[in-house]
Each structure stands twice: as structure tokens, then as C-alpha cells.
PDB file of N, CA, C and O in Angstrom:
ATOM      1  N   MET A  19      -6.091 -24.125 -11.953  1.00 85.00           N
ATOM      2  CA  MET A  19      -7.273 -23.790 -11.362  1.00 85.00           C
ATOM      3  C   MET A  19      -8.038 -22.776 -12.021  1.00 85.00           C
ATOM      4  O   MET A  19      -7.527 -21.914 -12.542  1.00 85.00           O
ATOM      5  N   GLU A  20      -9.353 -22.924 -12.204  1.00 88.00           N
ATOM      6  CA  GLU A  20     -10.124 -21.937 -12.956  1.00 88.00           C
ATOM      7  C   GLU A  20     -10.619 -21.043 -11.977  1.00 88.00           C
ATOM      8  O   GLU A  20     -10.975 -21.421 -10.748  1.00 88.00           O
ATOM      9  N   ALA A  21     -10.873 -19.723 -12.470  1.00 89.00           N
ATOM     10  CA  ALA A  21     -11.618 -18.743 -11.655  1.00 89.00           C
ATOM     11  C   ALA A  21     -12.654 -18.050 -12.463  1.00 89.00           C
ATOM     12  O   ALA A  21     -12.466 -17.806 -13.783  1.00 89.00           O
ATOM     13  N   LYS A  22     -13.790 -17.558 -11.986  1.00 92.00           N
ATOM     14  CA  LYS A  22     -14.842 -17.116 -12.669  1.00 92.00           C
ATOM     15  C   LYS A  22     -14.579 -15.453 -12.662  1.00 92.00           C
ATOM     16  O   LYS A  22     -14.453 -14.902 -11.611  1.00 92.00           O
ATOM     17  N   LEU A  23     -14.720 -14.807 -13.900  1.00 93.00           N
ATOM     18  CA  LEU A  23     -14.603 -13.285 -14.090  1.00 93.00           C
ATOM     19  C   LEU A  23     -15.950 -12.875 -13.608  1.00 93.00           C
ATOM     20  O   LEU A  23     -17.054 -13.122 -14.231  1.00 93.00           O
ATOM     21  N   GLN A  24     -16.020 -11.876 -12.707  1.00 95.00           N
ATOM     22  CA  GLN A  24     -17.398 -11.383 -12.114  1.00 95.00           C
ATOM     23  C   GLN A  24     -17.311  -9.854 -12.039  1.00 95.00           C
ATOM     24  O   GLN A  24     -16.390  -9.185 -11.920  1.00 95.00           O
ATOM     25  N   LYS A  25     -18.627  -9.135 -12.186  1.00 94.00           N
ATOM     26  CA  LYS A  25     -18.653  -7.791 -12.100  1.00 94.00           C
ATOM     27  C   LYS A  25     -18.298  -7.312 -10.724  1.00 94.00           C
ATOM     28  O   LYS A  25     -18.796  -7.983  -9.767  1.00 94.00           O
ATOM     29  N   TRP A  26     -17.541  -6.264 -10.726  1.00 90.00           N
ATOM     30  CA  TRP A  26     -17.040  -5.631  -9.445  1.00 90.00           C
ATOM     31  C   TRP A  26     -17.186  -4.086  -9.628  1.00 90.00           C
ATOM     32  O   TRP A  26     -16.266  -3.527 -10.107  1.00 90.00           O
ATOM     33  N   GLY A  27     -18.269  -3.476  -9.375  1.00 92.00           N
ATOM     34  CA  GLY A  27     -18.539  -1.943  -9.467  1.00 92.00           C
ATOM     35  C   GLY A  27     -18.495  -1.855 -11.075  1.00 92.00           C
ATOM     36  O   GLY A  27     -19.165  -2.434 -11.894  1.00 92.00           O
ATOM     37  N   ASN A  28     -17.637  -0.914 -11.554  1.00 94.00           N
ATOM     38  CA  ASN A  28     -17.483  -0.582 -13.088  1.00 94.00           C
ATOM     39  C   ASN A  28     -16.512  -1.473 -13.650  1.00 94.00           C
ATOM     40  O   ASN A  28     -16.134  -1.353 -14.940  1.00 94.00           O
ATOM     41  N   SER A  29     -15.883  -2.418 -12.926  1.00 94.00           N
ATOM     42  CA  SER A  29     -14.814  -3.241 -13.575  1.00 94.00           C
ATOM     43  C   SER A  29     -15.155  -4.773 -13.350  1.00 94.00           C
ATOM     44  O   SER A  29     -16.365  -5.051 -12.961  1.00 94.00           O
ATOM     45  N   ASP A  30     -14.273  -5.601 -13.669  1.00 95.00           N
ATOM     46  CA  ASP A  30     -14.506  -7.093 -13.499  1.00 95.00           C
ATOM     47  C   ASP A  30     -13.296  -7.508 -12.590  1.00 95.00           C
ATOM     48  O   ASP A  30     -12.349  -6.928 -12.574  1.00 95.00           O
ATOM     49  N   GLY A  31     -13.474  -8.663 -11.997  1.00 92.00           N
ATOM     50  CA  GLY A  31     -12.609  -9.101 -11.079  1.00 92.00           C
ATOM     51  C   GLY A  31     -12.550 -10.574 -10.823  1.00 92.00           C
ATOM     52  O   GLY A  31     -13.604 -11.288 -11.188  1.00 92.00           O
ATOM     53  N   ILE A  32     -11.534 -11.286 -10.210  1.00 92.00           N
ATOM     54  CA  ILE A  32     -11.701 -12.681  -9.801  1.00 92.00           C
ATOM     55  C   ILE A  32     -11.176 -12.679  -8.478  1.00 92.00           C
ATOM     56  O   ILE A  32     -10.574 -11.836  -7.855  1.00 92.00           O
ATOM     57  N   ARG A  33     -11.535 -13.771  -7.685  1.00 91.00           N
ATOM     58  CA  ARG A  33     -11.258 -13.977  -6.398  1.00 91.00           C
ATOM     59  C   ARG A  33      -9.963 -14.866  -6.203  1.00 91.00           C
ATOM     60  O   ARG A  33      -9.855 -15.908  -7.182  1.00 91.00           O
ATOM     61  N   ILE A  34      -9.177 -14.578  -5.448  1.00 91.00           N
ATOM     62  CA  ILE A  34      -7.836 -15.305  -5.237  1.00 91.00           C
ATOM     63  C   ILE A  34      -8.012 -16.330  -4.146  1.00 91.00           C
ATOM     64  O   ILE A  34      -8.337 -15.735  -3.020  1.00 91.00           O
ATOM     65  N   PRO A  35      -7.916 -17.431  -4.454  1.00 92.00           N
ATOM     66  CA  PRO A  35      -8.225 -18.677  -3.291  1.00 92.00           C
ATOM     67  C   PRO A  35      -7.198 -18.277  -2.039  1.00 92.00           C
ATOM     68  O   PRO A  35      -5.858 -17.882  -2.212  1.00 92.00           O
ATOM     69  N   ASN A  36      -7.773 -18.530  -0.917  1.00 93.00           N
ATOM     70  CA  ASN A  36      -7.248 -18.323   0.294  1.00 93.00           C
ATOM     71  C   ASN A  36      -5.759 -19.034   0.593  1.00 93.00           C
ATOM     72  O   ASN A  36      -4.795 -18.554   1.130  1.00 93.00           O
ATOM     73  N   SER A  37      -5.758 -20.173  -0.192  1.00 93.00           N
ATOM     74  CA  SER A  37      -4.600 -20.987  -0.029  1.00 93.00           C
ATOM     75  C   SER A  37      -3.400 -20.278  -0.774  1.00 93.00           C
ATOM     76  O   SER A  37      -2.235 -20.380  -0.320  1.00 93.00           O
ATOM     77  N   PHE A  38      -3.684 -19.606  -1.770  1.00 92.00           N
ATOM     78  CA  PHE A  38      -2.654 -18.951  -2.675  1.00 92.00           C
ATOM     79  C   PHE A  38      -2.234 -17.700  -1.728  1.00 92.00           C
ATOM     80  O   PHE A  38      -0.957 -17.367  -1.672  1.00 92.00           O
ATOM     81  N   LEU A  39      -3.153 -17.028  -1.098  1.00 93.00           N
ATOM     82  CA  LEU A  39      -2.831 -15.727  -0.273  1.00 93.00           C
ATOM     83  C   LEU A  39      -1.861 -16.148   0.850  1.00 93.00           C
ATOM     84  O   LEU A  39      -0.875 -15.642   1.123  1.00 93.00           O
ATOM     85  N   LYS A  40      -2.203 -17.166   1.393  1.00 94.00           N
ATOM     86  CA  LYS A  40      -1.247 -17.849   2.466  1.00 94.00           C
ATOM     87  C   LYS A  40       0.030 -18.171   1.988  1.00 94.00           C
ATOM     88  O   LYS A  40       1.098 -17.893   2.758  1.00 94.00           O
ATOM     89  N   LEU A  41       0.237 -18.879   0.841  1.00 92.00           N
ATOM     90  CA  LEU A  41       1.440 -19.287   0.349  1.00 92.00           C
ATOM     91  C   LEU A  41       2.407 -18.010   0.010  1.00 92.00           C
ATOM     92  O   LEU A  41       3.712 -18.119   0.114  1.00 92.00           O
ATOM     93  N   LEU A  42       1.789 -16.893  -0.414  1.00 90.00           N
ATOM     94  CA  LEU A  42       2.556 -15.752  -0.737  1.00 90.00           C
ATOM     95  C   LEU A  42       2.410 -14.650   0.368  1.00 90.00           C
ATOM     96  O   LEU A  42       2.994 -13.597   0.286  1.00 90.00           O
ATOM     97  N   ASN A  43       1.783 -15.026   1.566  1.00 91.00           N
ATOM     98  CA  ASN A  43       1.799 -14.022   2.769  1.00 91.00           C
ATOM     99  C   ASN A  43       1.228 -12.685   2.274  1.00 91.00           C
ATOM    100  O   ASN A  43       1.553 -11.744   2.604  1.00 91.00           O
ATOM    101  N   LEU A  44       0.062 -12.846   1.540  1.00 92.00           N
ATOM    102  CA  LEU A  44      -0.773 -11.704   0.969  1.00 92.00           C
ATOM    103  C   LEU A  44      -1.936 -11.498   1.929  1.00 92.00           C
ATOM    104  O   LEU A  44      -2.571 -12.344   2.539  1.00 92.00           O
ATOM    105  N   LYS A  45      -2.231 -10.292   2.082  1.00 91.00           N
ATOM    106  CA  LYS A  45      -3.408  -9.759   3.126  1.00 91.00           C
ATOM    107  C   LYS A  45      -4.390  -8.748   2.228  1.00 91.00           C
ATOM    108  O   LYS A  45      -3.787  -8.372   1.374  1.00 91.00           O
ATOM    109  N   THR A  46      -5.402  -8.649   2.717  1.00 92.00           N
ATOM    110  CA  THR A  46      -6.277  -7.617   2.155  1.00 92.00           C
ATOM    111  C   THR A  46      -5.566  -6.331   1.949  1.00 92.00           C
ATOM    112  O   THR A  46      -5.072  -5.876   3.018  1.00 92.00           O
ATOM    113  N   ASN A  47      -5.850  -5.552   0.847  1.00 92.00           N
ATOM    114  CA  ASN A  47      -5.277  -4.339   0.720  1.00 92.00           C
ATOM    115  C   ASN A  47      -3.814  -4.331   0.438  1.00 92.00           C
ATOM    116  O   ASN A  47      -3.179  -3.239   0.134  1.00 92.00           O
ATOM    117  N   ASP A  48      -3.090  -5.515   0.320  1.00 92.00           N
ATOM    118  CA  ASP A  48      -1.724  -5.484  -0.137  1.00 92.00           C
ATOM    119  C   ASP A  48      -1.727  -5.109  -1.646  1.00 92.00           C
ATOM    120  O   ASP A  48      -2.717  -5.245  -2.411  1.00 92.00           O
ATOM    121  N   ILE A  49      -0.638  -4.355  -1.982  1.00 91.00           N
ATOM    122  CA  ILE A  49      -0.318  -3.969  -3.404  1.00 91.00           C
ATOM    123  C   ILE A  49       0.228  -5.161  -4.119  1.00 91.00           C
ATOM    124  O   ILE A  49       1.139  -5.739  -3.854  1.00 91.00           O
ATOM    125  N   LEU A  50      -0.289  -5.405  -5.530  1.00 93.00           N
ATOM    126  CA  LEU A  50       0.222  -6.321  -6.390  1.00 93.00           C
ATOM    127  C   LEU A  50       0.562  -5.617  -7.734  1.00 93.00           C
ATOM    128  O   LEU A  50       0.072  -4.645  -8.089  1.00 93.00           O
ATOM    129  N   ASP A  51       1.624  -6.411  -8.378  1.00 93.00           N
ATOM    130  CA  ASP A  51       1.897  -5.876  -9.713  1.00 93.00           C
ATOM    131  C   ASP A  51       1.103  -6.628 -10.678  1.00 93.00           C
ATOM    132  O   ASP A  51       0.924  -7.848 -10.552  1.00 93.00           O
ATOM    133  N   ILE A  52       0.448  -6.026 -11.902  1.00 94.00           N
ATOM    134  CA  ILE A  52      -0.201  -6.779 -12.844  1.00 94.00           C
ATOM    135  C   ILE A  52       0.245  -6.500 -14.001  1.00 94.00           C
ATOM    136  O   ILE A  52       0.619  -5.309 -14.516  1.00 94.00           O
ATOM    137  N   THR A  53       0.638  -7.443 -14.901  1.00 95.00           N
ATOM    138  CA  THR A  53       1.236  -7.054 -16.152  1.00 95.00           C
ATOM    139  C   THR A  53       0.632  -8.101 -17.165  1.00 95.00           C
ATOM    140  O   THR A  53      -0.115  -9.074 -16.910  1.00 95.00           O
ATOM    141  N   TYR A  54       0.837  -7.647 -18.512  1.00 95.00           N
ATOM    142  CA  TYR A  54       0.285  -8.372 -19.628  1.00 95.00           C
ATOM    143  C   TYR A  54       1.269  -8.851 -20.453  1.00 95.00           C
ATOM    144  O   TYR A  54       2.235  -8.169 -20.760  1.00 95.00           O
ATOM    145  N   GLU A  55       1.416 -10.325 -20.757  1.00 95.00           N
ATOM    146  CA  GLU A  55       2.514 -10.666 -21.531  1.00 95.00           C
ATOM    147  C   GLU A  55       2.009 -12.115 -22.313  1.00 95.00           C
ATOM    148  O   GLU A  55       1.642 -12.980 -21.830  1.00 95.00           O
ATOM    149  N   ASN A  56       2.137 -12.048 -23.652  1.00 95.00           N
ATOM    150  CA  ASN A  56       2.036 -13.147 -24.506  1.00 95.00           C
ATOM    151  C   ASN A  56       0.621 -13.718 -24.080  1.00 95.00           C
ATOM    152  O   ASN A  56       0.407 -14.897 -23.905  1.00 95.00           O
ATOM    153  N   ASP A  57      -0.534 -12.924 -24.228  1.00 95.00           N
ATOM    154  CA  ASP A  57      -1.834 -13.323 -23.925  1.00 95.00           C
ATOM    155  C   ASP A  57      -2.035 -13.858 -22.496  1.00 95.00           C
ATOM    156  O   ASP A  57      -3.009 -14.686 -22.274  1.00 95.00           O
ATOM    157  N   LYS A  58      -1.228 -13.434 -21.498  1.00 95.00           N
ATOM    158  CA  LYS A  58      -1.388 -13.985 -20.179  1.00 95.00           C
ATOM    159  C   LYS A  58      -1.475 -12.645 -19.272  1.00 95.00           C
ATOM    160  O   LYS A  58      -0.745 -11.657 -19.499  1.00 95.00           O
ATOM    161  N   ILE A  59      -2.305 -12.694 -18.169  1.00 93.00           N
ATOM    162  CA  ILE A  59      -2.217 -11.812 -17.200  1.00 93.00           C
ATOM    163  C   ILE A  59      -1.517 -12.297 -16.024  1.00 93.00           C
ATOM    164  O   ILE A  59      -1.790 -13.319 -15.627  1.00 93.00           O
ATOM    165  N   ILE A  60      -0.362 -11.563 -15.596  1.00 94.00           N
ATOM    166  CA  ILE A  60       0.664 -12.079 -14.659  1.00 94.00           C
ATOM    167  C   ILE A  60       0.566 -11.278 -13.487  1.00 94.00           C
ATOM    168  O   ILE A  60       0.664 -10.008 -13.478  1.00 94.00           O
ATOM    169  N   ILE A  61       0.061 -11.783 -12.498  1.00 92.00           N
ATOM    170  CA  ILE A  61      -0.088 -10.939 -11.060  1.00 92.00           C
ATOM    171  C   ILE A  61       1.139 -11.466  -9.989  1.00 92.00           C
ATOM    172  O   ILE A  61       1.203 -12.663  -9.798  1.00 92.00           O
ATOM    173  N   THR A  62       1.918 -10.502  -9.588  1.00 91.00           N
ATOM    174  CA  THR A  62       3.123 -10.756  -8.796  1.00 91.00           C
ATOM    175  C   THR A  62       2.994 -10.026  -7.579  1.00 91.00           C
ATOM    176  O   THR A  62       2.696  -8.854  -7.639  1.00 91.00           O
ATOM    177  N   LYS A  63       3.691 -10.447  -6.549  1.00 88.00           N
ATOM    178  CA  LYS A  63       4.102  -9.803  -5.473  1.00 88.00           C
ATOM    179  C   LYS A  63       5.132  -8.963  -5.556  1.00 88.00           C
ATOM    180  O   LYS A  63       6.349  -9.520  -5.883  1.00 88.00           O
ATOM    181  N   PRO A  64       5.030  -7.576  -5.465  1.00 87.00           N
ATOM    182  CA  PRO A  64       6.213  -6.670  -5.726  1.00 87.00           C
ATOM    183  C   PRO A  64       7.444  -6.982  -4.681  1.00 87.00           C
ATOM    184  O   PRO A  64       7.248  -7.411  -3.553  1.00 87.00           O
ATOM    185  N   LYS A  65       8.784  -6.819  -5.183  1.00 84.00           N
ATOM    186  CA  LYS A  65       9.788  -6.998  -4.291  1.00 84.00           C
ATOM    187  C   LYS A  65       9.800  -5.711  -3.422  1.00 84.00           C
ATOM    188  O   LYS A  65       9.641  -4.595  -3.720  1.00 84.00           O
ATOM    189  N   LYS A  66      10.153  -6.050  -2.231  1.00 80.00           N
ATOM    190  CA  LYS A  66      10.240  -4.814  -1.154  1.00 80.00           C
ATOM    191  C   LYS A  66      11.622  -4.121  -1.524  1.00 80.00           C
ATOM    192  O   LYS A  66      12.635  -4.742  -1.337  1.00 80.00           O
ATOM    193  N   VAL A  67      11.596  -2.934  -1.712  1.00 80.00           N
ATOM    194  CA  VAL A  67      12.782  -2.303  -1.863  1.00 80.00           C
ATOM    195  C   VAL A  67      13.133  -1.464  -0.531  1.00 80.00           C
ATOM    196  O   VAL A  67      12.409  -0.590  -0.093  1.00 80.00           O
ATOM    197  N   ASN A  68      14.200  -1.623   0.015  1.00 84.00           N
ATOM    198  CA  ASN A  68      14.801  -0.949   1.291  1.00 84.00           C
ATOM    199  C   ASN A  68      15.545   0.188   0.699  1.00 84.00           C
ATOM    200  O   ASN A  68      16.462   0.005  -0.020  1.00 84.00           O
ATOM    201  N   ILE A  69      15.130   1.428   1.348  1.00 85.00           N
ATOM    202  CA  ILE A  69      15.889   2.603   0.904  1.00 85.00           C
ATOM    203  C   ILE A  69      16.785   3.019   2.195  1.00 85.00           C
ATOM    204  O   ILE A  69      16.213   3.161   3.151  1.00 85.00           O
ATOM    205  N   SER A  70      17.899   3.239   2.111  1.00 89.00           N
ATOM    206  CA  SER A  70      18.785   3.661   3.186  1.00 89.00           C
ATOM    207  C   SER A  70      18.432   5.181   3.531  1.00 89.00           C
ATOM    208  O   SER A  70      17.900   5.814   2.691  1.00 89.00           O
ATOM    209  N   LEU A  71      18.852   5.576   4.804  1.00 88.00           N
ATOM    210  CA  LEU A  71      18.552   6.923   5.188  1.00 88.00           C
ATOM    211  C   LEU A  71      19.360   7.828   4.386  1.00 88.00           C
ATOM    212  O   LEU A  71      18.903   8.881   4.007  1.00 88.00           O
ATOM    213  N   ALA A  72      20.598   7.492   3.801  1.00 88.00           N
ATOM    214  CA  ALA A  72      21.488   8.471   3.126  1.00 88.00           C
ATOM    215  C   ALA A  72      20.516   8.607   1.684  1.00 88.00           C
ATOM    216  O   ALA A  72      20.634   9.747   1.192  1.00 88.00           O
ATOM    217  N   GLU A  73      19.893   7.659   1.153  1.00 86.00           N
ATOM    218  CA  GLU A  73      19.255   7.546  -0.240  1.00 86.00           C
ATOM    219  C   GLU A  73      18.056   8.457   0.141  1.00 86.00           C
ATOM    220  O   GLU A  73      17.575   9.371  -0.750  1.00 86.00           O
ATOM    221  N   ARG A  74      17.347   8.397   1.203  1.00 83.00           N
ATOM    222  CA  ARG A  74      16.345   9.224   1.534  1.00 83.00           C
ATOM    223  C   ARG A  74      16.614  10.703   1.489  1.00 83.00           C
ATOM    224  O   ARG A  74      15.903  11.678   1.013  1.00 83.00           O
ATOM    225  N   PHE A  75      17.760  10.948   2.047  1.00 83.00           N
ATOM    226  CA  PHE A  75      18.188  12.319   2.274  1.00 83.00           C
ATOM    227  C   PHE A  75      18.704  13.011   0.786  1.00 83.00           C
ATOM    228  O   PHE A  75      18.791  14.080   0.590  1.00 83.00           O
ATOM    229  N   GLU A  76      18.983  12.044  -0.177  1.00 84.00           N
ATOM    230  CA  GLU A  76      19.400  12.525  -1.383  1.00 84.00           C
ATOM    231  C   GLU A  76      18.287  13.134  -2.110  1.00 84.00           C
ATOM    232  O   GLU A  76      18.312  14.061  -2.837  1.00 84.00           O
ATOM    233  N   LYS A  77      17.023  12.647  -1.798  1.00 78.00           N
ATOM    234  CA  LYS A  77      15.797  13.286  -2.431  1.00 78.00           C
ATOM    235  C   LYS A  77      15.418  14.475  -1.735  1.00 78.00           C
ATOM    236  O   LYS A  77      14.415  15.179  -2.113  1.00 78.00           O
ATOM    237  N   TYR A  78      15.921  14.820  -0.440  1.00 80.00           N
ATOM    238  CA  TYR A  78      15.313  15.950   0.459  1.00 80.00           C
ATOM    239  C   TYR A  78      15.725  17.296  -0.184  1.00 80.00           C
ATOM    240  O   TYR A  78      16.945  17.472  -0.515  1.00 80.00           O
ATOM    241  N   ASN A  79      14.758  18.123  -0.415  1.00 78.00           N
ATOM    242  CA  ASN A  79      15.164  19.304  -0.945  1.00 78.00           C
ATOM    243  C   ASN A  79      15.410  20.616   0.081  1.00 78.00           C
ATOM    244  O   ASN A  79      15.293  21.758  -0.398  1.00 78.00           O
ATOM    245  N   GLY A  80      15.096  20.376   1.254  1.00 74.00           N
ATOM    246  CA  GLY A  80      15.549  21.383   2.228  1.00 74.00           C
ATOM    247  C   GLY A  80      14.238  21.974   2.814  1.00 74.00           C
ATOM    248  O   GLY A  80      14.209  22.809   3.639  1.00 74.00           O
ATOM    249  N   GLU A  81      13.098  21.813   2.215  1.00 73.00           N
ATOM    250  CA  GLU A  81      11.856  22.267   2.513  1.00 73.00           C
ATOM    251  C   GLU A  81      11.181  21.468   3.757  1.00 73.00           C
ATOM    252  O   GLU A  81      11.096  20.334   3.590  1.00 73.00           O
ATOM    253  N   ASN A  82      10.576  22.299   4.567  1.00 72.00           N
ATOM    254  CA  ASN A  82      10.097  21.548   5.748  1.00 72.00           C
ATOM    255  C   ASN A  82       8.501  21.802   5.660  1.00 72.00           C
ATOM    256  O   ASN A  82       8.240  22.959   5.903  1.00 72.00           O
ATOM    257  N   LEU A  83       7.818  20.911   5.315  1.00 69.00           N
ATOM    258  CA  LEU A  83       6.353  21.092   5.025  1.00 69.00           C
ATOM    259  C   LEU A  83       5.363  21.237   6.319  1.00 69.00           C
ATOM    260  O   LEU A  83       4.175  21.457   6.202  1.00 69.00           O
ATOM    261  N   ALA A  84       6.128  20.984   7.385  1.00 73.00           N
ATOM    262  CA  ALA A  84       5.134  20.884   8.621  1.00 73.00           C
ATOM    263  C   ALA A  84       4.980  22.269   9.177  1.00 73.00           C
ATOM    264  O   ALA A  84       5.817  23.233   8.990  1.00 73.00           O
ATOM    265  N   LYS A  85       3.693  22.450   9.572  1.00 75.00           N
ATOM    266  CA  LYS A  85       3.413  23.831  10.168  1.00 75.00           C
ATOM    267  C   LYS A  85       2.919  23.732  11.592  1.00 75.00           C
ATOM    268  O   LYS A  85       2.539  22.771  11.972  1.00 75.00           O
ATOM    269  N   GLU A  86       3.111  24.831  12.219  1.00 77.00           N
ATOM    270  CA  GLU A  86       2.829  24.818  13.597  1.00 77.00           C
ATOM    271  C   GLU A  86       1.278  24.993  13.815  1.00 77.00           C
ATOM    272  O   GLU A  86       0.544  25.436  12.969  1.00 77.00           O
ATOM    273  N   PHE A  87       0.734  24.535  14.854  1.00 73.00           N
ATOM    274  CA  PHE A  87      -0.678  24.509  15.167  1.00 73.00           C
ATOM    275  C   PHE A  87      -0.750  24.437  16.721  1.00 73.00           C
ATOM    276  O   PHE A  87       0.172  24.422  17.438  1.00 73.00           O
ATOM    277  N   SER A  88      -2.007  24.824  17.059  1.00 74.00           N
ATOM    278  CA  SER A  88      -2.394  24.946  18.453  1.00 74.00           C
ATOM    279  C   SER A  88      -3.304  23.976  19.007  1.00 74.00           C
ATOM    280  O   SER A  88      -4.196  23.663  18.288  1.00 74.00           O
ATOM    281  N   TRP A  89      -2.998  23.415  20.044  1.00 71.00           N
ATOM    282  CA  TRP A  89      -3.972  22.474  20.876  1.00 71.00           C
ATOM    283  C   TRP A  89      -5.080  23.241  21.529  1.00 71.00           C
ATOM    284  O   TRP A  89      -5.858  22.640  22.321  1.00 71.00           O
ATOM    285  N   ASP A  90      -5.150  24.598  21.388  1.00 74.00           N
ATOM    286  CA  ASP A  90      -6.007  25.392  22.166  1.00 74.00           C
ATOM    287  C   ASP A  90      -5.772  25.382  23.707  1.00 74.00           C
ATOM    288  O   ASP A  90      -4.773  24.968  24.153  1.00 74.00           O
ATOM    289  N   GLU A  91      -6.799  26.081  24.321  1.00 75.00           N
ATOM    290  CA  GLU A  91      -6.586  26.191  25.781  1.00 75.00           C
ATOM    291  C   GLU A  91      -6.680  24.972  26.596  1.00 75.00           C
ATOM    292  O   GLU A  91      -7.439  23.994  26.120  1.00 75.00           O
ATOM    293  N   ALA A  92      -5.874  24.733  27.612  1.00 72.00           N
ATOM    294  CA  ALA A  92      -6.111  23.629  28.476  1.00 72.00           C
ATOM    295  C   ALA A  92      -7.363  23.494  29.110  1.00 72.00           C
ATOM    296  O   ALA A  92      -7.878  24.453  29.562  1.00 72.00           O
ATOM    297  N   LYS A  93      -8.044  22.263  29.089  1.00 74.00           N
ATOM    298  CA  LYS A  93      -9.313  22.075  29.720  1.00 74.00           C
ATOM    299  C   LYS A  93      -9.217  20.880  30.742  1.00 74.00           C
ATOM    300  O   LYS A  93      -8.876  19.953  30.153  1.00 74.00           O
ATOM    301  N   GLY A  94      -9.665  21.039  31.874  1.00 76.00           N
ATOM    302  CA  GLY A  94      -9.621  19.972  32.882  1.00 76.00           C
ATOM    303  C   GLY A  94      -8.027  19.884  33.526  1.00 76.00           C
ATOM    304  O   GLY A  94      -7.676  20.955  33.905  1.00 76.00           O
ATOM    305  N   LYS A  95      -7.504  18.888  33.595  1.00 77.00           N
ATOM    306  CA  LYS A  95      -6.150  18.613  34.278  1.00 77.00           C
ATOM    307  C   LYS A  95      -5.053  18.262  33.387  1.00 77.00           C
ATOM    308  O   LYS A  95      -4.092  17.869  33.723  1.00 77.00           O
ATOM    309  N   GLU A  96      -5.167  18.836  32.175  1.00 69.00           N
ATOM    310  CA  GLU A  96      -3.991  18.921  31.067  1.00 69.00           C
ATOM    311  C   GLU A  96      -2.889  19.842  31.693  1.00 69.00           C
ATOM    312  O   GLU A  96      -3.240  20.844  32.127  1.00 69.00           O
ATOM    313  N   ILE A  97      -1.653  19.278  31.554  1.00 68.00           N
ATOM    314  CA  ILE A  97      -0.608  20.139  31.779  1.00 68.00           C
ATOM    315  C   ILE A  97       0.212  20.580  30.581  1.00 68.00           C
ATOM    316  O   ILE A  97       0.475  19.470  30.047  1.00 68.00           O
ATOM    317  N   TRP A  98       0.451  21.763  30.233  1.00 60.00           N
ATOM    318  CA  TRP A  98       1.225  22.081  29.033  1.00 60.00           C
ATOM    319  C   TRP A  98       2.567  22.608  29.438  1.00 60.00           C
ATOM    320  O   TRP A  98       3.047  23.385  29.721  1.00 60.00           O
TER     321      TRP A  98
END
């Protein structure tokens, strides 16, 4: 299948046919991997990496970045 390279802002782009999107279960704003190899541009759907809770905690450095905040005074029928 041929596709036309078209101006898209400061870059150029091609449109991916809807039939391809459905086959790969891709949706607008999905992230794709783009590589160049032997005069070819290769677009692939990245493999989903499942990270266990234990692996997430290995990267945890002990700092809590959450800060306290106030919802201000109750107005109306809010119960605090």
C-alpha cells in the first residue's frame, strides 16, 4: 500500500489506514516505536511491560512528594 507524505506543522507525516489500526488495536494518541533499519522506516506497537509491585518498590527512594492542602471553609451543606 502506498501512502503520501504530507506537511504536518513543522514535520511531515503519513496517515495510517483505519484497517491497519483495527488489526493492531491502535487508537488515537497511542504510543508507537519508530526505528530506521536498512533504508526502511519501521513502526511497531511497543510490547506492554508489566511491572510487579515489588519491582516498583525497588525504585522507591523513601520520599513522599505529596503535600498537604486545604479545601478551604465549607460552604453550603458540605460535611467535613
